[in-house]
PDB file of C-alpha atoms and ligand atoms in Angstrom:
ATOM      1  CA  MET P   1      -9.766  -3.744 -18.650  1.00 80.00           C
ATOM      2  CA  THR P   2     -11.567  -6.119 -17.259  1.00 90.00           C
ATOM      3  CA  TYR P   3      -9.892  -8.150 -14.266  1.00 97.00           C
ATOM      4  CA  ARG P   4     -10.207 -12.029 -13.077  1.00 97.00           C
ATOM      5  CA  ASN P   5      -8.830 -11.885  -9.146  1.00 98.00           C
ATOM      6  CA  ILE P   6      -9.583  -8.069  -8.387  1.00 98.00           C
ATOM      7  CA  LYS P   7     -12.370  -5.903  -7.820  1.00 98.00           C
ATOM      8  CA  ILE P   8     -11.888  -2.087  -8.071  1.00 98.00           C
ATOM      9  CA  ALA P   9     -15.050   0.539  -6.706  1.00 98.00           C
ATOM     10  CA  VAL P  10     -15.049   3.808  -6.897  1.00 97.00           C
ATOM     11  CA  ASP P  11     -16.322   5.451  -4.385  1.00 92.00           C
ATOM     12  CA  GLN P  12     -16.744   9.757  -5.394  1.00 95.00           C
ATOM     13  CA  LYS P  13     -12.870  10.553  -6.235  1.00 97.00           C
ATOM     14  CA  THR P  14     -11.279   7.365  -3.609  1.00 98.00           C
ATOM     15  CA  ALA P  15     -11.113   3.523  -5.711  1.00 98.00           C
ATOM     16  CA  VAL P  16     -11.150   1.052  -4.011  1.00 98.00           C
ATOM     17  CA  VAL P  17      -9.352  -2.122  -4.980  1.00 98.00           C
ATOM     18  CA  VAL P  18     -10.671  -5.146  -4.070  1.00 98.00           C
ATOM     19  CA  ILE P  19      -8.134  -8.759  -4.326  1.00 98.00           C
ATOM     20  CA  ASN P  20     -11.361 -11.481  -4.260  1.00 98.00           C
ATOM     21  CA  ARG P  21      -9.366 -14.991  -4.248  1.00 98.00           C
ATOM     22  CA  PRO P  22     -11.440 -15.323  -0.731  1.00 98.00           C
ATOM     23  CA  LYS P  23     -11.199 -19.058  -0.571  1.00 98.00           C
ATOM     24  CA  LYS P  24      -6.978 -18.664  -1.039  1.00 98.00           C
ATOM     25  CA  LEU P  25      -7.936 -16.084   1.881  1.00 98.00           C
ATOM     26  CA  ASN P  26      -6.969 -13.865  -0.965  1.00 98.00           C
ATOM     27  CA  ALA P  27      -2.861 -15.496  -1.364  1.00 98.00           C
ATOM     28  CA  LEU P  28      -1.407 -13.842  -4.115  1.00 97.00           C
ATOM     29  CA  ASN P  29      -0.643 -15.287  -6.975  1.00 96.00           C
ATOM     30  CA  ARG P  30       1.822 -14.084 -10.236  1.00 94.00           C
ATOM     31  CA  GLU P  31      -1.885 -13.294 -12.257  1.00 96.00           C
ATOM     32  CA  THR P  32      -3.168 -10.494  -9.198  1.00 97.00           C
ATOM     33  CA  ILE P  33       0.821  -9.207  -8.429  1.00 97.00           C
ATOM     34  CA  ALA P  34      -0.014  -8.856 -12.421  1.00 96.00           C
ATOM     35  CA  GLU P  35      -3.577  -7.843 -12.027  1.00 98.00           C
ATOM     36  CA  LEU P  36      -2.921  -4.885  -9.669  1.00 98.00           C
ATOM     37  CA  GLY P  37       0.502  -3.629 -11.287  1.00 98.00           C
ATOM     38  CA  SER P  38      -2.325  -2.893 -13.949  1.00 98.00           C
ATOM     39  CA  ALA P  39      -4.540  -1.643 -11.576  1.00 98.00           C
ATOM     40  CA  ILE P  40      -2.632   1.225 -10.312  1.00 98.00           C
ATOM     41  CA  ASP P  41      -0.877   1.897 -13.041  1.00 98.00           C
ATOM     42  CA  GLU P  42      -4.803   2.883 -14.670  1.00 98.00           C
ATOM     43  CA  LEU P  43      -6.140   4.357 -11.974  1.00 98.00           C
ATOM     44  CA  SER P  44      -2.695   6.782 -11.697  1.00 98.00           C
ATOM     45  CA  HIS P  45      -3.656   8.426 -14.874  1.00 97.00           C
ATOM     46  CA  ASN P  46      -7.517   8.323 -14.447  1.00 97.00           C
ATOM     47  CA  SER P  47      -7.233  11.975 -13.056  1.00 95.00           C
ATOM     48  CA  SER P  48     -10.458  11.945 -11.383  1.00 97.00           C
ATOM     49  CA  ILE P  49      -9.543   9.440  -8.465  1.00 98.00           C
ATOM     50  CA  ARG P  50      -7.054  11.105  -5.985  1.00 98.00           C
ATOM     51  CA  VAL P  51      -6.510   8.174  -3.769  1.00 98.00           C
ATOM     52  CA  ILE P  52      -6.824   4.500  -3.921  1.00 98.00           C
ATOM     53  CA  VAL P  53      -7.786   2.235  -0.911  1.00 98.00           C
ATOM     54  CA  ILE P  54      -6.765  -1.825  -1.826  1.00 99.00           C
ATOM     55  CA  THR P  55      -8.429  -4.846   0.800  1.00 99.00           C
ATOM     56  CA  GLY P  56      -9.155  -7.968   0.767  1.00 98.00           C
ATOM     57  CA  GLU P  57     -12.612  -9.843  -0.180  1.00 98.00           C
ATOM     58  CA  GLY P  58     -13.808 -11.610   3.161  1.00 98.00           C
ATOM     59  CA  ASP P  59     -13.440 -10.478   6.898  1.00 96.00           C
ATOM     60  CA  LYS P  60     -10.507 -12.638   7.119  1.00 98.00           C
ATOM     61  CA  ALA P  61      -8.271 -11.768   5.715  1.00 98.00           C
ATOM     62  CA  PHE P  62      -6.262  -8.851   3.404  1.00 98.00           C
ATOM     63  CA  VAL P  63      -3.391 -11.253   2.238  1.00 98.00           C
ATOM     64  CA  ALA P  64      -2.567 -14.252   3.420  1.00 98.00           C
ATOM     65  CA  GLY P  65       0.679 -13.856   1.549  1.00 98.00           C
ATOM     66  CA  ALA P  66       2.598 -15.361  -1.396  1.00 97.00           C
ATOM     67  CA  ASP P  67       0.377 -18.176  -2.876  1.00 96.00           C
ATOM     68  CA  ILE P  68       2.788 -21.079  -1.395  1.00 96.00           C
ATOM     69  CA  ALA P  69       1.738 -23.699  -4.275  1.00 95.00           C
ATOM     70  CA  GLU P  70       2.834 -21.569  -6.889  1.00 94.00           C
ATOM     71  CA  PHE P  71       6.710 -20.501  -5.486  1.00 91.00           C
ATOM     72  CA  ALA P  72       7.091 -24.005  -4.408  1.00 93.00           C
ATOM     73  CA  HIS P  73       8.924 -25.874  -7.255  1.00 93.00           C
ATOM     74  CA  PHE P  74      11.079 -22.463  -7.850  1.00 92.00           C
ATOM     75  CA  SER P  75      15.015 -22.417  -8.379  1.00 94.00           C
ATOM     76  CA  SER P  76      16.852 -19.677  -7.341  1.00 95.00           C
ATOM     77  CA  GLU P  77      16.942 -17.874 -10.570  1.00 94.00           C
ATOM     78  CA  GLU P  78      13.243 -17.904 -10.485  1.00 92.00           C
ATOM     79  CA  GLY P  79      12.887 -16.295  -7.473  1.00 93.00           C
ATOM     80  CA  GLN P  80      15.250 -14.474  -8.049  1.00 94.00           C
ATOM     81  CA  GLU P  81      13.610 -12.744 -10.742  1.00 93.00           C
ATOM     82  CA  LEU P  82      10.430 -12.841  -9.707  1.00 89.00           C
ATOM     83  CA  ALA P  83      11.368 -11.435  -6.913  1.00 92.00           C
ATOM     84  CA  GLN P  84      13.376  -8.671  -8.960  1.00 94.00           C
ATOM     85  CA  ARG P  85      10.058  -8.446 -11.223  1.00 92.00           C
ATOM     86  CA  GLY P  86       7.178  -8.188  -8.508  1.00 91.00           C
ATOM     87  CA  GLN P  87       9.151  -5.630  -6.584  1.00 95.00           C
ATOM     88  CA  GLU P  88       9.105  -3.486  -9.742  1.00 94.00           C
ATOM     89  CA  GLU P  89       5.795  -4.063 -10.656  1.00 95.00           C
ATOM     90  CA  LEU P  90       3.803  -3.710  -7.892  1.00 97.00           C
ATOM     91  CA  PHE P  91       5.497  -3.464  -4.897  1.00 98.00           C
ATOM     92  CA  ASP P  92       7.974  -0.202  -5.937  1.00 97.00           C
ATOM     93  CA  LYS P  93       4.930   1.182  -8.231  1.00 98.00           C
ATOM     94  CA  ILE P  94       2.424   1.174  -5.232  1.00 98.00           C
ATOM     95  CA  GLU P  95       5.453   3.216  -3.158  1.00 98.00           C
ATOM     96  CA  MET P  96       6.350   6.158  -6.278  1.00 98.00           C
ATOM     97  CA  CYS P  97       2.098   6.073  -6.956  1.00 98.00           C
ATOM     98  CA  PRO P  98       1.433   9.311  -6.270  1.00 98.00           C
ATOM     99  CA  LYS P  99      -2.117   8.960  -5.133  1.00 98.00           C
ATOM    100  CA  ILE P 100      -1.893   7.830  -1.280  1.00 98.00           C
ATOM    101  CA  VAL P 101      -2.796   4.509  -1.503  1.00 99.00           C
ATOM    102  CA  ILE P 102      -4.617   2.897   1.265  1.00 99.00           C
ATOM    103  CA  ALA P 103      -4.186  -0.783   2.433  1.00 99.00           C
ATOM    104  CA  ALA P 104      -7.354  -1.214   4.626  1.00 99.00           C
ATOM    105  CA  ILE P 105      -5.970  -4.412   6.616  1.00 99.00           C
ATOM    106  CA  ASN P 106      -9.090  -6.707   7.396  1.00 98.00           C
ATOM    107  CA  GLY P 107      -7.406  -9.199   8.887  1.00 98.00           C
ATOM    108  CA  TYR P 108      -4.419 -11.800   8.343  1.00 98.00           C
ATOM    109  CA  ALA P 109      -1.716  -9.635   6.765  1.00 99.00           C
ATOM    110  CA  LEU P 110       1.141 -12.663   5.972  1.00 98.00           C
ATOM    111  CA  GLY P 111       4.112 -11.997   4.627  1.00 98.00           C
ATOM    112  CA  GLY P 112       3.651 -10.911   1.070  1.00 98.00           C
ATOM    113  CA  GLY P 113       0.150  -9.421   2.231  1.00 98.00           C
ATOM    114  CA  LEU P 114       2.357  -7.566   5.039  1.00 98.00           C
ATOM    115  CA  GLU P 115       4.705  -6.342   2.038  1.00 98.00           C
ATOM    116  CA  LEU P 116       1.879  -4.927  -0.385  1.00 98.00           C
ATOM    117  CA  ALA P 117       0.539  -3.520   2.970  1.00 99.00           C
ATOM    118  CA  MET P 118       4.223  -2.248   4.101  1.00 98.00           C
ATOM    119  CA  ALA P 119       4.151  -0.515   0.248  1.00 98.00           C
ATOM    120  CA  SER P 120       1.549   1.100   0.928  1.00 99.00           C
ATOM    121  CA  HIS P 121       1.619   5.170   2.316  1.00 98.00           C
ATOM    122  CA  ILE P 122      -0.968   4.803   4.819  1.00 99.00           C
ATOM    123  CA  ARG P 123      -2.229   1.461   6.825  1.00 99.00           C
ATOM    124  CA  ILE P 124      -5.435   1.007   8.687  1.00 99.00           C
ATOM    125  CA  ALA P 125      -6.235  -2.102   9.950  1.00 99.00           C
ATOM    126  CA  SER P 126      -9.560  -3.746  12.022  1.00 98.00           C
ATOM    127  CA  GLU P 127      -8.932  -4.902  15.882  1.00 98.00           C
ATOM    128  CA  ASN P 128      -9.141  -8.601  14.373  1.00 98.00           C
ATOM    129  CA  ALA P 129      -5.585  -8.232  12.172  1.00 98.00           C
ATOM    130  CA  LEU P 130      -3.055 -10.414  11.844  1.00 98.00           C
ATOM    131  CA  MET P 131       0.222  -9.203  10.871  1.00 98.00           C
ATOM    132  CA  GLY P 132       3.884 -11.221  10.096  1.00 98.00           C
ATOM    133  CA  LEU P 133       6.461 -11.545   7.654  1.00 98.00           C
ATOM    134  CA  PRO P 134       6.372 -16.035   8.380  1.00 98.00           C
ATOM    135  CA  GLU P 135       9.111 -16.814   5.028  1.00 98.00           C
ATOM    136  CA  VAL P 136      11.856 -18.226   7.110  1.00 98.00           C
ATOM    137  CA  SER P 137       9.121 -21.031   8.189  1.00 98.00           C
ATOM    138  CA  LEU P 138       8.708 -21.871   4.838  1.00 97.00           C
ATOM    139  CA  GLY P 139      12.522 -21.893   4.371  1.00 97.00           C
ATOM    140  CA  VAL P 140      12.682 -18.747   2.471  1.00 97.00           C
ATOM    141  CA  ILE P 141      12.898 -14.196   3.229  1.00 98.00           C
ATOM    142  CA  PRO P 142      11.035 -11.882   2.120  1.00 97.00           C
ATOM    143  CA  GLY P 143      11.140 -11.374  -1.178  1.00 96.00           C
ATOM    144  CA  TYR P 144       8.551  -7.960  -1.623  1.00 97.00           C
ATOM    145  CA  GLY P 145      10.617  -5.393   0.199  1.00 97.00           C
ATOM    146  CA  GLY P 146      10.030  -6.480   3.872  1.00 98.00           C
ATOM    147  CA  THR P 147      13.958  -7.126   4.570  1.00 98.00           C
ATOM    148  CA  GLN P 148      13.826  -3.145   3.988  1.00 98.00           C
ATOM    149  CA  ARG P 149       9.905  -2.091   4.815  1.00 98.00           C
ATOM    150  CA  LEU P 150      10.004  -3.153   7.963  1.00 98.00           C
ATOM    151  CA  PRO P 151      13.245  -2.103  10.145  1.00 98.00           C
ATOM    152  CA  LYS P 152      11.953   1.568   8.510  1.00 98.00           C
ATOM    153  CA  LEU P 153       8.648   1.020  10.056  1.00 98.00           C
ATOM    154  CA  ILE P 154       9.196  -0.819  13.726  1.00 98.00           C
ATOM    155  CA  GLY P 155      12.437  -0.073  13.782  1.00 98.00           C
ATOM    156  CA  LYS P 156      16.052  -3.004  12.943  1.00 98.00           C
ATOM    157  CA  GLY P 157      15.604  -5.130  16.623  1.00 98.00           C
ATOM    158  CA  ARG P 158      11.925  -6.017  16.017  1.00 98.00           C
ATOM    159  CA  ALA P 159      12.426  -6.513  12.258  1.00 98.00           C
ATOM    160  CA  MET P 160      15.058  -8.960  13.558  1.00 98.00           C
ATOM    161  CA  GLU P 161      12.723 -10.965  16.056  1.00 98.00           C
ATOM    162  CA  LEU P 162       9.744 -10.492  13.941  1.00 98.00           C
ATOM    163  CA  ILE P 163      10.989 -12.152  10.954  1.00 98.00           C
ATOM    164  CA  SER P 164      13.062 -14.902  12.860  1.00 98.00           C
ATOM    165  CA  ALA P 165      10.884 -15.894  14.583  1.00 98.00           C
ATOM    166  CA  ALA P 166       7.641 -15.900  11.668  1.00 98.00           C
ATOM    167  CA  SER P 167       5.588 -14.529  14.523  1.00 98.00           C
ATOM    168  CA  MET P 168       2.683 -12.620  14.252  1.00 98.00           C
ATOM    169  CA  ILE P 169       1.100  -8.800  16.083  1.00 98.00           C
ATOM    170  CA  ASP P 170      -2.045  -8.675  16.411  1.00 98.00           C
ATOM    171  CA  ALA P 171      -3.168  -4.663  15.192  1.00 98.00           C
ATOM    172  CA  LYS P 172      -2.965  -3.754  18.463  1.00 98.00           C
ATOM    173  CA  LYS P 173       1.131  -4.195  19.112  1.00 98.00           C
ATOM    174  CA  ALA P 174       1.547  -3.408  15.510  1.00 98.00           C
ATOM    175  CA  CYS P 175       0.149   0.157  15.617  1.00 98.00           C
ATOM    176  CA  ASP P 176       2.086   0.869  19.551  1.00 98.00           C
ATOM    177  CA  TRP P 177       5.334  -0.398  16.767  1.00 98.00           C
ATOM    178  CA  GLY P 178       4.056   2.196  14.229  1.00 98.00           C
ATOM    179  CA  LEU P 179       3.118  -0.712  11.697  1.00 98.00           C
ATOM    180  CA  VAL P 180      -0.057   0.286  11.554  1.00 99.00           C
ATOM    181  CA  ASN P 181      -0.880   4.320  11.479  1.00 98.00           C
ATOM    182  CA  SER P 182      -4.459   3.009  13.471  1.00 98.00           C
ATOM    183  CA  VAL P 183      -6.845   0.082  14.474  1.00 98.00           C
ATOM    184  CA  VAL P 184     -11.102   0.898  14.134  1.00 98.00           C
ATOM    185  CA  PRO P 185     -14.111  -1.928  14.598  1.00 98.00           C
ATOM    186  CA  GLN P 186     -14.001  -4.368  11.439  1.00 98.00           C
ATOM    187  CA  ASP P 187     -17.376  -2.731  10.790  1.00 98.00           C
ATOM    188  CA  GLU P 188     -15.678   0.139  10.735  1.00 98.00           C
ATOM    189  CA  LEU P 189     -12.437  -0.367   8.294  1.00 98.00           C
ATOM    190  CA  MET P 190     -13.351   0.789   5.347  1.00 98.00           C
ATOM    191  CA  ASP P 191     -15.823   3.822   6.380  1.00 98.00           C
ATOM    192  CA  THR P 192     -12.653   5.057   8.353  1.00 98.00           C
ATOM    193  CA  ALA P 193     -10.873   4.149   4.918  1.00 98.00           C
ATOM    194  CA  ILE P 194     -13.127   5.811   2.854  1.00 98.00           C
ATOM    195  CA  LYS P 195     -12.968   9.451   4.880  1.00 98.00           C
ATOM    196  CA  LEU P 196      -9.749  10.207   5.106  1.00 98.00           C
ATOM    197  CA  ALA P 197      -9.672   8.766   1.759  1.00 98.00           C
ATOM    198  CA  THR P 198     -12.531  12.049   1.241  1.00 98.00           C
ATOM    199  CA  LYS P 199     -10.492  14.102   3.248  1.00 98.00           C
ATOM    200  CA  ILE P 200      -7.085  13.731   1.196  1.00 98.00           C
ATOM    201  CA  SER P 201      -8.985  14.047  -2.266  1.00 98.00           C
ATOM    202  CA  LYS P 202      -9.948  17.855  -0.904  1.00 97.00           C
ATOM    203  CA  ASN P 203      -6.362  18.637  -1.019  1.00 98.00           C
ATOM    204  CA  SER P 204      -4.063  19.382  -3.876  1.00 98.00           C
ATOM    205  CA  ALA P 205      -3.180  16.479  -6.184  1.00 98.00           C
ATOM    206  CA  SER P 206      -0.443  18.282  -7.678  1.00 98.00           C
ATOM    207  CA  ALA P 207       0.904  19.180  -4.430  1.00 98.00           C
ATOM    208  CA  ILE P 208       0.365  15.481  -2.161  1.00 98.00           C
ATOM    209  CA  SER P 209       2.130  14.561  -5.699  1.00 98.00           C
ATOM    210  CA  ASN P 210       5.188  15.837  -5.227  1.00 98.00           C
ATOM    211  CA  ALA P 211       4.944  15.282  -1.359  1.00 98.00           C
ATOM    212  CA  ILE P 212       5.003  12.029  -2.057  1.00 98.00           C
ATOM    213  CA  ASP P 213       8.093  11.839  -3.679  1.00 98.00           C
ATOM    214  CA  ALA P 214       9.782  13.745  -0.734  1.00 98.00           C
ATOM    215  CA  ILE P 215       8.299  11.853   1.662  1.00 98.00           C
ATOM    216  CA  ASN P 216      10.032   8.520   0.351  1.00 98.00           C
ATOM    217  CA  ALA P 217      13.061  10.301  -0.912  1.00 98.00           C
ATOM    218  CA  TYR P 218      13.534  11.244   3.060  1.00 96.00           C
ATOM    219  CA  ASP P 219      15.950   8.390   3.817  1.00 92.00           C
ATOM    220  CA  GLN P 220      18.316   8.491   0.864  1.00 92.00           C
ATOM    221  CA  ASP P 221      21.106  10.710   0.180  1.00 93.00           C
ATOM    222  CA  GLY P 222      19.668  14.023  -1.573  1.00 96.00           C
ATOM    223  CA  GLY P 223      16.093  13.710   0.056  1.00 97.00           C
ATOM    224  CA  PHE P 224      16.893  17.590   1.262  1.00 97.00           C
ATOM    225  CA  GLN P 225      17.497  18.500  -2.205  1.00 97.00           C
ATOM    226  CA  ARG P 226      13.962  16.542  -3.331  1.00 98.00           C
ATOM    227  CA  GLU P 227      11.886  18.593  -0.954  1.00 98.00           C
ATOM    228  CA  ILE P 228      13.643  22.008  -2.120  1.00 98.00           C
ATOM    229  CA  GLU P 229      13.080  21.074  -5.871  1.00 98.00           C
ATOM    230  CA  ASN P 230       9.874  19.549  -5.326  1.00 98.00           C
ATOM    231  CA  PHE P 231       8.410  22.594  -3.248  1.00 98.00           C
ATOM    232  CA  GLY P 232      10.068  25.438  -6.677  1.00 98.00           C
ATOM    233  CA  HIS P 233       8.440  23.031  -8.655  1.00 97.00           C
ATOM    234  CA  CYS P 234       4.589  23.857  -6.956  1.00 98.00           C
ATOM    235  CA  PHE P 235       4.275  27.380  -6.986  1.00 97.00           C
ATOM    236  CA  GLY P 236       4.642  27.071 -10.545  1.00 96.00           C
ATOM    237  CA  THR P 237       1.389  25.272 -10.410  1.00 97.00           C
ATOM    238  CA  ASP P 238      -2.211  26.276 -10.904  1.00 98.00           C
ATOM    239  CA  ASP P 239      -3.455  24.654  -7.094  1.00 98.00           C
ATOM    240  CA  PHE P 240      -0.701  26.303  -5.373  1.00 98.00           C
ATOM    241  CA  LYS P 241      -2.091  29.736  -7.221  1.00 98.00           C
ATOM    242  CA  GLU P 242      -5.863  28.589  -6.163  1.00 98.00           C
ATOM    243  CA  GLY P 243      -5.083  27.703  -2.690  1.00 98.00           C
ATOM    244  CA  THR P 244      -3.541  31.156  -1.718  1.00 98.00           C
ATOM    245  CA  ASP P 245      -6.123  33.076  -3.441  1.00 98.00           C
ATOM    246  CA  ALA P 246      -8.334  31.044  -1.774  1.00 98.00           C
ATOM    247  CA  PHE P 247      -6.665  31.268   1.747  1.00 98.00           C
ATOM    248  CA  LEU P 248      -5.967  35.507   1.126  1.00 98.00           C
ATOM    249  CA  ASN P 249      -9.486  35.867  -0.237  1.00 98.00           C
ATOM    250  CA  LYS P 250     -11.475  34.320   3.160  1.00 98.00           C
ATOM    251  CA  ARG P 251     -12.937  31.382   0.627  1.00 97.00           C
ATOM    252  CA  LYS P 252     -12.481  27.120   0.608  1.00 96.00           C
ATOM    253  CA  PRO P 253      -9.685  26.092  -2.180  1.00 97.00           C
ATOM    254  CA  ASN P 254     -11.770  24.319  -5.371  1.00 97.00           C
ATOM    255  CA  PHE P 255      -8.676  21.737  -6.607  1.00 97.00           C
ATOM    256  CA  ASP P 256     -10.984  20.323  -9.049  1.00 92.00           C
TER     257      ASP P 256
HETATM  258  N1  DAK E 301      -0.324 -19.594  -0.675  1.00 54.17           N
HETATM  259  C1  DAK E 301      -1.514 -20.215  -1.007  1.00 54.17           C
HETATM  260  N2  DAK E 301      -3.126 -20.934  -0.025  1.00 54.17           N
HETATM  261  C2  DAK E 301      -2.930 -20.135   1.023  1.00 54.17           C
HETATM  262  C3  DAK E 301      -2.434 -19.017   1.384  1.00 54.17           C
HETATM  263  C4  DAK E 301      -1.279 -18.633   0.943  1.00 54.17           C
HETATM  264  N3  DAK E 301       0.075 -17.951   1.111  1.00 54.17           N
HETATM  265  N4  DAK E 301      -2.555 -19.328   2.283  1.00 54.17           N
HETATM  266  C5  DAK E 301      -3.628 -19.523   2.980  1.00 54.17           C
HETATM  267  N5  DAK E 301      -3.607 -20.538   1.933  1.00 54.17           N
HETATM  268  C6  DAK E 301      -5.426 -20.923   1.074  1.00 54.17           C
HETATM  269  C7  DAK E 301      -4.822 -22.495   2.121  1.00 54.17           C
HETATM  270  O1  DAK E 301      -4.388 -23.155   1.446  1.00 54.17           O
HETATM  271  C8  DAK E 301      -6.989 -23.085   2.119  1.00 54.17           C
HETATM  272  O2  DAK E 301      -6.923 -23.367   0.691  1.00 54.17           O
HETATM  273  P1  DAK E 301      -7.984 -25.181   0.507  1.00 54.17           P
HETATM  274  O3  DAK E 301      -7.491 -25.898   1.478  1.00 54.17           O
HETATM  275  O4  DAK E 301      -8.646 -24.719   1.195  1.00 54.17           O
HETATM  276  O5  DAK E 301      -7.795 -25.069  -0.814  1.00 54.17           O
HETATM  277  C9  DAK E 301      -7.587 -21.384   2.451  1.00 54.17           C
HETATM  278  O6  DAK E 301      -6.622 -20.816   1.764  1.00 54.17           O
HETATM  279  C10 DAK E 301      -7.925 -21.587   3.960  1.00 54.17           C
HETATM  280  O7  DAK E 301      -6.837 -21.506   4.372  1.00 54.17           O
HETATM  281  P2  DAK E 301      -6.901 -22.304   6.272  1.00 54.17           P
HETATM  282  O8  DAK E 301      -7.369 -23.249   6.145  1.00 54.17           O
HETATM  283  O9  DAK E 301      -5.352 -22.659   5.929  1.00 54.17           O
HETATM  284  O10 DAK E 301      -7.117 -20.877   6.864  1.00 54.17           O
HETATM  285  P3  DAK E 301      -6.858 -21.666   8.716  1.00 54.17           P
HETATM  286  O11 DAK E 301      -7.881 -19.846   8.942  1.00 54.17           O
HETATM  287  O12 DAK E 301      -7.123 -22.467   9.010  1.00 54.17           O
HETATM  288  O13 DAK E 301      -5.390 -20.683   8.576  1.00 54.17           O
HETATM  289  C11 DAK E 301      -3.790 -19.304   7.927  1.00 54.17           C
HETATM  290  C12 DAK E 301      -5.623 -19.128   8.268  1.00 54.17           C
HETATM  291  C13 DAK E 301      -4.080 -17.452   7.527  1.00 54.17           C
HETATM  292  C14 DAK E 301      -3.073 -19.259   9.260  1.00 54.17           C
HETATM  293  C15 DAK E 301      -2.826 -20.295   7.203  1.00 54.17           C
HETATM  294  O14 DAK E 301      -3.957 -19.915   5.965  1.00 54.17           O
HETATM  295  C16 DAK E 301      -1.424 -19.467   7.000  1.00 54.17           C
HETATM  296  O15 DAK E 301      -1.319 -20.225   8.018  1.00 54.17           O
HETATM  297  N6  DAK E 301      -1.572 -19.447   5.671  1.00 54.17           N
HETATM  298  C17 DAK E 301      -0.385 -19.243   4.862  1.00 54.17           C
HETATM  299  C18 DAK E 301       0.908 -17.928   5.969  1.00 54.17           C
HETATM  300  C19 DAK E 301       1.708 -18.078   5.594  1.00 54.17           C
HETATM  301  O16 DAK E 301       3.175 -18.457   5.767  1.00 54.17           O
HETATM  302  N7  DAK E 301       1.653 -17.162   4.252  1.00 54.17           N
HETATM  303  C20 DAK E 301       3.130 -17.260   3.079  1.00 54.17           C
HETATM  304  C21 DAK E 301       4.199 -16.126   3.870  1.00 54.17           C
HETATM  305  S1  DAK E 301       5.231 -16.418   2.462  1.00 54.17           S
HETATM  306  C22 DAK E 301       8.233 -14.750  -3.870  1.00 54.17           C
HETATM  307  C23 DAK E 301       8.296 -13.621  -3.634  1.00 54.17           C
HETATM  308  C24 DAK E 301       7.876 -12.335  -1.700  1.00 54.17           C
HETATM  309  C25 DAK E 301       7.278 -14.259  -1.229  1.00 54.17           C
HETATM  310  C26 DAK E 301       7.180 -14.931  -1.990  1.00 54.17           C
HETATM  311  C27 DAK E 301       8.655 -15.632  -3.310  1.00 54.17           C
HETATM  312  N8  DAK E 301       9.045 -14.638  -4.874  1.00 54.17           N
HETATM  313  C28 DAK E 301       9.804 -13.581  -5.549  1.00 54.17           C
HETATM  314  C29 DAK E 301       8.877 -15.857  -5.659  1.00 54.17           C
HETATM  315  C30 DAK E 301       6.097 -14.523  -0.350  1.00 54.17           C
HETATM  316  C31 DAK E 301       6.808 -15.498   0.054  1.00 54.17           C
HETATM  317  C32 DAK E 301       4.822 -15.329   1.592  1.00 54.17           C
HETATM  318  O17 DAK E 301       4.203 -14.516   1.547  1.00 54.17           O
END
């Protein structure tokens, strides 16, 4: 498929998806959201891809939010419908993706941009990154999962403060608060993300997809039951036979 607003490059078993609207600080318009959703579908079904890295073009922004010019004239109904559709078509899809999705945050991650990073499984930020959910300064609230995912990551009190004050925090504070997993110099960001992706790619893809599913259920009723079922499921896979055989025969497993 050809895309206008994103670029996809493949590095061994890692797909790097670059949001490519640098003149608008990679703001998410509807077309970009739809293209990202299609790309996640496409890469989820591509068995040669094990990990997806999402980043923004240029050195200034990951994504500076939803495209304000586009939603400025929405009615209540349009806003609600688009929030629903956007959450299903992209943000939930990323969270439920059977392959690990890493957000490489290379600058501003605001509003819908931070929501995109929070829907991803792992976040790595460059030292110059600035993050926040400034929607209330525009008279709206976060609409792509921000009010739900932010408190899970940083706690309710900090989320209340960050959202209501429309503040931005830097990468160090985001790391101290658990919003990002690690912080690296900007020129090391992509190498760090690819190195982690390569490490993840060496493990069992089927076990990882079962782990993602179970971890996503950690705060739901039935989370422990999900783990039990997924654990049992792993025993029926070729990867389990390969992993245990490799260990017992003192060799490295091959999960290709
Ligand atoms: N939308 C559209 N254009 C944007 C943008 C955005 N979010 N952010 C930046 N740009 C554009 C600027 O308008 C400018 O375009 P030109 O004027 O050159 O054509 C260009 O990118 C460069 O930006 P600046 O000139 O402003 O660059 P600075 O370095 O001076 O400032 C900044 C960088 C990130 C501080 C500033 O650009 C800024 O404050 N940006 C807006 C941040 C923001 O408020 N983001 C939106 C958060 S609200 C919805 C669901 C969810 C949402 C909405 C609706 N529905 C389901 C309907 C979510 C909303 C949000 O994300």
